[in-house]
């Protein structure tokens, strides 16, 4: 049976976590225009929702995402991915800049445009079933959802060029060694570990966490002086929020000393 809703949303409202599931398991969650649009809308709603602090992106049926829907592209139907230099990317949210973190929970295939979606996320939790690759290489399909930009920034140009030019399969152990994967878990455990990680992030003071995250993301394209000024700007916003004073008082009272932080 074909899936009717291309994206499923599960809101852990009491925890502040939104689970976003790509829901085309019969197609290994390949992304056509309706899925891309639904995914982008879900993330825009997440960004606006003050009760949610972390999103998790995953796929149904044991796979993360096999990339863009080439059948729709070849048929040139209304379901073909959007191709325009501005607005949303072909895969949906890959040009969006959120103020809150997103974690990819990866089982099975994470290839081509699916790899680009995972690269867009802040952190990647992958199970032992996960594998990665620029599989679109064999079909003459370019990386236009950030793959040629984000992959070398994450794992270095040498590793990235190897993946991009050869299109070969990279299993989770090699992805871990490259730095592409942040956490390795057993089969079927990616969502569980991503949820634990999300809740751990939410245990921290959020203004400071989000501002430091933005400083990391915004430094690209800046020289060192500009990046340091931007870092100071974000740091001052945190200090002016009052969050640091609260934290300093908690430290004085003995909370969080000697490395006592949430177990990540």
CSV table of C-alpha atoms in Angstrom, one decimal:
chain,number,residue,atom,x,y,z
A,1,UNK,CA,0.0,0.0,0.0
A,2,UNK,CA,1.3,3.5,-0.9
A,3,UNK,CA,1.8,6.0,1.9
A,4,UNK,CA,-0.7,8.8,1.8
A,5,UNK,CA,1.2,11.4,4.0
A,6,UNK,CA,4.8,11.9,2.8
A,7,UNK,CA,5.9,13.3,6.2
A,8,UNK,CA,4.8,12.1,9.6
A,9,UNK,CA,5.1,14.4,12.7
A,10,UNK,CA,5.3,13.2,16.3
A,11,UNK,CA,5.5,16.0,18.8
A,12,UNK,CA,7.0,15.2,22.2
A,13,UNK,CA,5.4,18.4,23.6
A,14,UNK,CA,6.3,17.7,27.2
A,15,UNK,CA,9.9,17.1,26.1
A,16,UNK,CA,10.3,19.8,23.5
A,17,UNK,CA,11.2,17.4,20.7
A,18,UNK,CA,9.7,17.0,17.2
A,19,UNK,CA,10.1,13.8,15.4
A,20,UNK,CA,9.9,14.2,11.6
A,21,UNK,CA,9.6,11.0,9.6
A,22,UNK,CA,10.0,10.8,5.8
A,23,UNK,CA,7.2,8.5,4.9
A,24,UNK,CA,7.6,6.9,1.5
A,25,UNK,CA,9.0,3.5,2.7
A,26,UNK,CA,8.0,1.8,-0.6
A,27,UNK,CA,10.4,4.1,-2.4
A,28,UNK,CA,13.1,4.1,0.3
A,29,UNK,CA,11.9,7.6,1.2
A,30,UNK,CA,13.0,9.2,-1.9
A,31,UNK,CA,12.0,12.8,-2.1
A,32,UNK,CA,9.5,14.2,-4.6
A,33,UNK,CA,8.1,17.7,-4.6
A,34,UNK,CA,5.2,16.9,-2.2
A,35,UNK,CA,7.6,15.4,0.4
A,36,UNK,CA,10.1,18.3,0.0
A,37,UNK,CA,7.3,20.8,0.5
A,38,UNK,CA,5.9,19.0,3.5
A,39,UNK,CA,9.4,18.6,5.1
A,40,UNK,CA,10.2,22.3,4.6
A,41,UNK,CA,6.8,23.3,6.1
A,42,UNK,CA,7.3,21.0,9.1
A,43,UNK,CA,10.7,22.6,9.8
A,44,UNK,CA,9.3,26.2,9.5
A,45,UNK,CA,6.6,25.3,11.9
A,46,UNK,CA,9.2,23.8,14.2
A,47,UNK,CA,11.2,27.0,14.1
A,48,UNK,CA,8.2,29.1,15.1
A,49,UNK,CA,7.0,26.8,17.9
A,50,UNK,CA,8.5,28.1,21.1
A,51,UNK,CA,7.6,24.8,22.9
A,52,UNK,CA,10.0,22.8,20.7
A,53,UNK,CA,13.7,23.0,21.0
A,54,UNK,CA,15.1,20.1,18.9
A,55,UNK,CA,13.9,18.3,15.9
A,56,UNK,CA,14.8,14.7,14.8
A,57,UNK,CA,14.7,13.8,11.1
A,58,UNK,CA,14.4,10.1,10.2
A,59,UNK,CA,12.9,7.8,7.6
A,60,UNK,CA,10.2,5.1,7.7
A,61,UNK,CA,10.7,1.4,6.9
A,62,UNK,CA,14.3,1.0,7.8
A,63,UNK,CA,15.8,3.6,5.5
A,64,UNK,CA,16.7,7.2,5.9
A,65,UNK,CA,16.4,8.5,2.4
A,66,UNK,CA,17.5,7.3,-1.1
A,67,UNK,CA,17.7,10.8,-2.6
A,68,UNK,CA,15.5,12.7,-5.1
A,69,UNK,CA,12.7,10.9,-6.9
A,70,UNK,CA,14.3,10.3,-10.3
A,71,UNK,CA,11.2,8.6,-11.6
A,72,UNK,CA,9.2,11.8,-11.1
A,73,UNK,CA,12.1,13.8,-12.6
A,74,UNK,CA,12.3,11.7,-15.7
A,75,UNK,CA,8.5,11.8,-16.2
A,76,UNK,CA,8.6,15.6,-15.8
A,77,UNK,CA,5.4,15.6,-13.7
A,78,UNK,CA,4.2,18.1,-11.1
A,79,UNK,CA,5.8,15.8,-8.5
A,80,UNK,CA,9.3,16.4,-9.9
A,81,UNK,CA,11.6,18.2,-7.5
A,82,UNK,CA,11.6,22.0,-7.5
A,83,UNK,CA,14.6,23.5,-9.4
A,84,UNK,CA,15.2,27.2,-8.7
A,85,UNK,CA,18.2,29.2,-7.5
A,86,UNK,CA,16.3,30.8,-4.6
A,87,UNK,CA,13.7,29.5,-2.1
A,88,UNK,CA,13.7,25.9,-1.0
A,89,UNK,CA,16.1,23.4,-2.4
A,90,UNK,CA,15.1,20.4,-4.5
A,91,UNK,CA,15.2,18.2,-1.4
A,92,UNK,CA,13.3,20.9,0.6
A,93,UNK,CA,14.9,22.5,3.6
A,94,UNK,CA,18.6,22.4,2.5
A,95,UNK,CA,18.8,26.2,2.1
A,96,UNK,CA,17.0,26.9,5.4
A,97,UNK,CA,18.9,28.4,8.4
A,98,UNK,CA,17.2,27.5,11.6
A,99,UNK,CA,17.9,28.9,15.1
A,100,UNK,CA,17.5,25.4,16.7
A,101,UNK,CA,19.3,22.1,16.2
A,102,UNK,CA,18.1,19.2,14.0
A,103,UNK,CA,19.4,15.6,14.5
A,104,UNK,CA,19.4,13.0,11.8
A,105,UNK,CA,18.5,9.5,12.9
A,106,UNK,CA,19.8,7.2,10.2
A,107,UNK,CA,19.0,3.6,9.5
A,108,UNK,CA,19.7,1.9,6.1
A,109,UNK,CA,20.4,4.0,3.0
A,110,UNK,CA,21.4,7.6,3.3
A,111,UNK,CA,22.6,8.4,-0.2
A,112,UNK,CA,22.6,11.1,-2.9
A,113,UNK,CA,20.1,13.8,-1.9
A,114,UNK,CA,19.4,11.8,1.3
A,115,UNK,CA,23.0,12.3,2.3
A,116,UNK,CA,22.6,16.0,1.6
A,117,UNK,CA,19.6,16.1,4.0
A,118,UNK,CA,21.7,14.4,6.7
A,119,UNK,CA,24.6,16.9,6.0
A,120,UNK,CA,22.2,19.7,6.6
A,121,UNK,CA,21.4,18.4,10.0
A,122,UNK,CA,23.5,19.5,13.0
A,123,UNK,CA,24.3,16.0,14.3
A,124,UNK,CA,24.0,12.5,12.8
A,125,UNK,CA,23.1,9.3,14.8
A,126,UNK,CA,23.5,6.2,12.6
A,127,UNK,CA,22.8,2.6,13.3
A,128,UNK,CA,25.0,-0.3,12.1
A,129,UNK,CA,22.7,-0.8,9.1
A,130,UNK,CA,23.4,2.7,7.8
A,131,UNK,CA,25.4,3.4,4.7
A,132,UNK,CA,26.2,6.5,2.8
A,133,UNK,CA,27.2,7.5,-0.7
A,134,UNK,CA,26.9,9.9,-3.6
A,135,UNK,CA,25.0,7.3,-5.6
A,136,UNK,CA,23.7,10.0,-7.9
A,137,UNK,CA,27.1,10.0,-9.5
A,138,UNK,CA,26.2,7.0,-11.7
A,139,UNK,CA,23.2,8.8,-13.1
A,140,UNK,CA,24.7,12.2,-13.9
A,141,UNK,CA,22.6,13.9,-11.1
A,142,UNK,CA,24.5,16.7,-9.5
A,143,UNK,CA,24.8,17.6,-5.8
A,144,UNK,CA,22.7,20.8,-5.6
A,145,UNK,CA,21.4,20.6,-2.0
A,146,UNK,CA,24.7,21.5,-0.4
A,147,UNK,CA,26.6,18.3,-0.8
A,148,UNK,CA,29.7,19.8,-2.4
A,149,UNK,CA,29.8,22.5,0.3
A,150,UNK,CA,28.8,20.7,3.5
A,151,UNK,CA,30.5,17.4,3.0
A,152,UNK,CA,34.1,18.8,2.7
A,153,UNK,CA,33.4,21.2,5.6
A,154,UNK,CA,32.4,18.2,7.8
A,155,UNK,CA,35.0,15.6,6.8
A,156,UNK,CA,37.7,17.4,4.9
A,157,UNK,CA,38.3,17.8,1.1
A,158,UNK,CA,40.2,14.5,0.7
A,159,UNK,CA,37.5,12.3,2.1
A,160,UNK,CA,34.8,14.3,0.5
A,161,UNK,CA,36.4,14.2,-2.9
A,162,UNK,CA,36.7,10.5,-2.7
A,163,UNK,CA,33.0,10.1,-2.0
A,164,UNK,CA,31.9,12.7,-4.5
A,165,UNK,CA,34.0,11.4,-7.4
A,166,UNK,CA,33.7,7.7,-6.9
A,167,UNK,CA,30.1,7.5,-5.7
A,168,UNK,CA,31.1,4.5,-3.7
A,169,UNK,CA,29.3,3.0,-0.7
A,170,UNK,CA,30.6,4.0,2.7
A,171,UNK,CA,29.5,1.9,5.7
A,172,UNK,CA,28.8,3.4,9.1
A,173,UNK,CA,32.2,2.3,10.5
A,174,UNK,CA,34.1,4.3,7.9
A,175,UNK,CA,31.6,7.2,8.1
A,176,UNK,CA,32.4,7.3,11.9
A,177,UNK,CA,36.2,7.4,11.2
A,178,UNK,CA,35.7,10.2,8.7
A,179,UNK,CA,33.7,12.3,11.2
A,180,UNK,CA,30.5,12.1,9.1
A,181,UNK,CA,28.7,10.3,11.9
A,182,UNK,CA,28.5,11.6,15.5
A,183,UNK,CA,27.1,8.5,17.2
A,184,UNK,CA,27.0,4.8,16.3
A,185,UNK,CA,24.3,2.5,17.6
A,186,UNK,CA,22.9,-0.9,17.1
A,187,UNK,CA,20.3,-1.8,14.4
A,188,UNK,CA,17.0,-0.1,15.0
A,189,UNK,CA,18.3,2.1,17.7
A,190,UNK,CA,19.0,5.4,15.8
A,191,UNK,CA,15.8,7.1,16.7
A,192,UNK,CA,16.0,6.0,20.4
A,193,UNK,CA,19.6,7.4,20.7
A,194,UNK,CA,18.7,10.6,18.8
A,195,UNK,CA,15.8,11.2,21.2
A,196,UNK,CA,18.1,10.7,24.1
A,197,UNK,CA,20.6,13.1,22.6
A,198,UNK,CA,17.9,15.7,21.9
A,199,UNK,CA,16.6,15.6,25.5
A,200,UNK,CA,20.2,15.9,26.7
A,201,UNK,CA,20.6,19.1,24.6
A,202,UNK,CA,17.4,20.5,26.0
A,203,UNK,CA,18.7,20.1,29.5
A,204,UNK,CA,21.2,22.9,28.8
A,205,UNK,CA,20.5,26.6,29.0
A,206,UNK,CA,19.0,27.2,25.5
A,207,UNK,CA,20.0,30.8,24.7
A,208,UNK,CA,23.6,30.0,25.2
A,209,UNK,CA,23.4,26.7,23.3
A,210,UNK,CA,21.6,28.3,20.3
A,211,UNK,CA,23.8,31.3,20.1
A,212,UNK,CA,27.0,29.2,20.2
A,213,UNK,CA,25.5,27.0,17.5
A,214,UNK,CA,24.8,30.0,15.3
A,215,UNK,CA,28.3,31.4,15.8
A,216,UNK,CA,29.7,28.1,14.5
A,217,UNK,CA,27.4,28.1,11.5
A,218,UNK,CA,27.8,31.8,10.6
A,219,UNK,CA,31.6,31.9,10.7
A,220,UNK,CA,31.9,30.3,7.2
A,221,UNK,CA,32.9,33.0,4.7
A,222,UNK,CA,34.2,35.3,7.4
A,223,UNK,CA,37.8,36.1,8.1
A,224,UNK,CA,39.0,35.5,11.7
A,225,UNK,CA,38.4,39.1,12.8
A,226,UNK,CA,34.8,39.1,11.6
A,227,UNK,CA,34.2,35.6,13.0
A,228,UNK,CA,35.5,36.7,16.4
A,229,UNK,CA,33.3,39.8,16.4
A,230,UNK,CA,30.3,37.7,15.5
A,231,UNK,CA,31.1,35.3,18.3
A,232,UNK,CA,31.2,38.2,20.7
A,233,UNK,CA,27.9,39.5,19.4
A,234,UNK,CA,26.2,36.2,20.1
A,235,UNK,CA,28.0,35.9,23.5
A,236,UNK,CA,26.8,39.3,24.6
A,237,UNK,CA,23.2,38.4,23.6
A,238,UNK,CA,23.5,35.3,25.9
A,239,UNK,CA,25.0,37.4,28.8
A,240,UNK,CA,22.3,40.1,28.4
A,241,UNK,CA,19.5,37.4,28.5
A,242,UNK,CA,20.3,36.8,32.2
A,243,UNK,CA,20.9,33.1,31.6
A,244,UNK,CA,24.5,33.3,32.5
A,245,UNK,CA,23.8,35.0,35.9
A,246,UNK,CA,21.4,32.1,36.7
A,247,UNK,CA,24.0,29.6,35.7
A,248,UNK,CA,26.7,31.3,37.7
A,249,UNK,CA,24.5,31.3,40.8
A,250,UNK,CA,23.9,27.6,40.2
A,251,UNK,CA,27.6,26.9,40.0
A,252,UNK,CA,28.2,28.8,43.2
A,253,UNK,CA,25.6,26.6,44.9
A,254,UNK,CA,27.5,23.5,43.7
A,255,UNK,CA,25.4,22.5,40.7
A,256,UNK,CA,27.3,21.2,37.7
A,257,UNK,CA,30.7,21.1,39.1
A,258,UNK,CA,33.4,18.4,38.5
A,259,UNK,CA,32.0,17.7,35.0
A,260,UNK,CA,28.5,16.9,36.1
A,261,UNK,CA,26.6,17.6,32.9
A,262,UNK,CA,24.0,15.5,31.0
A,263,UNK,CA,25.6,12.4,29.6
A,264,UNK,CA,26.0,12.9,25.9
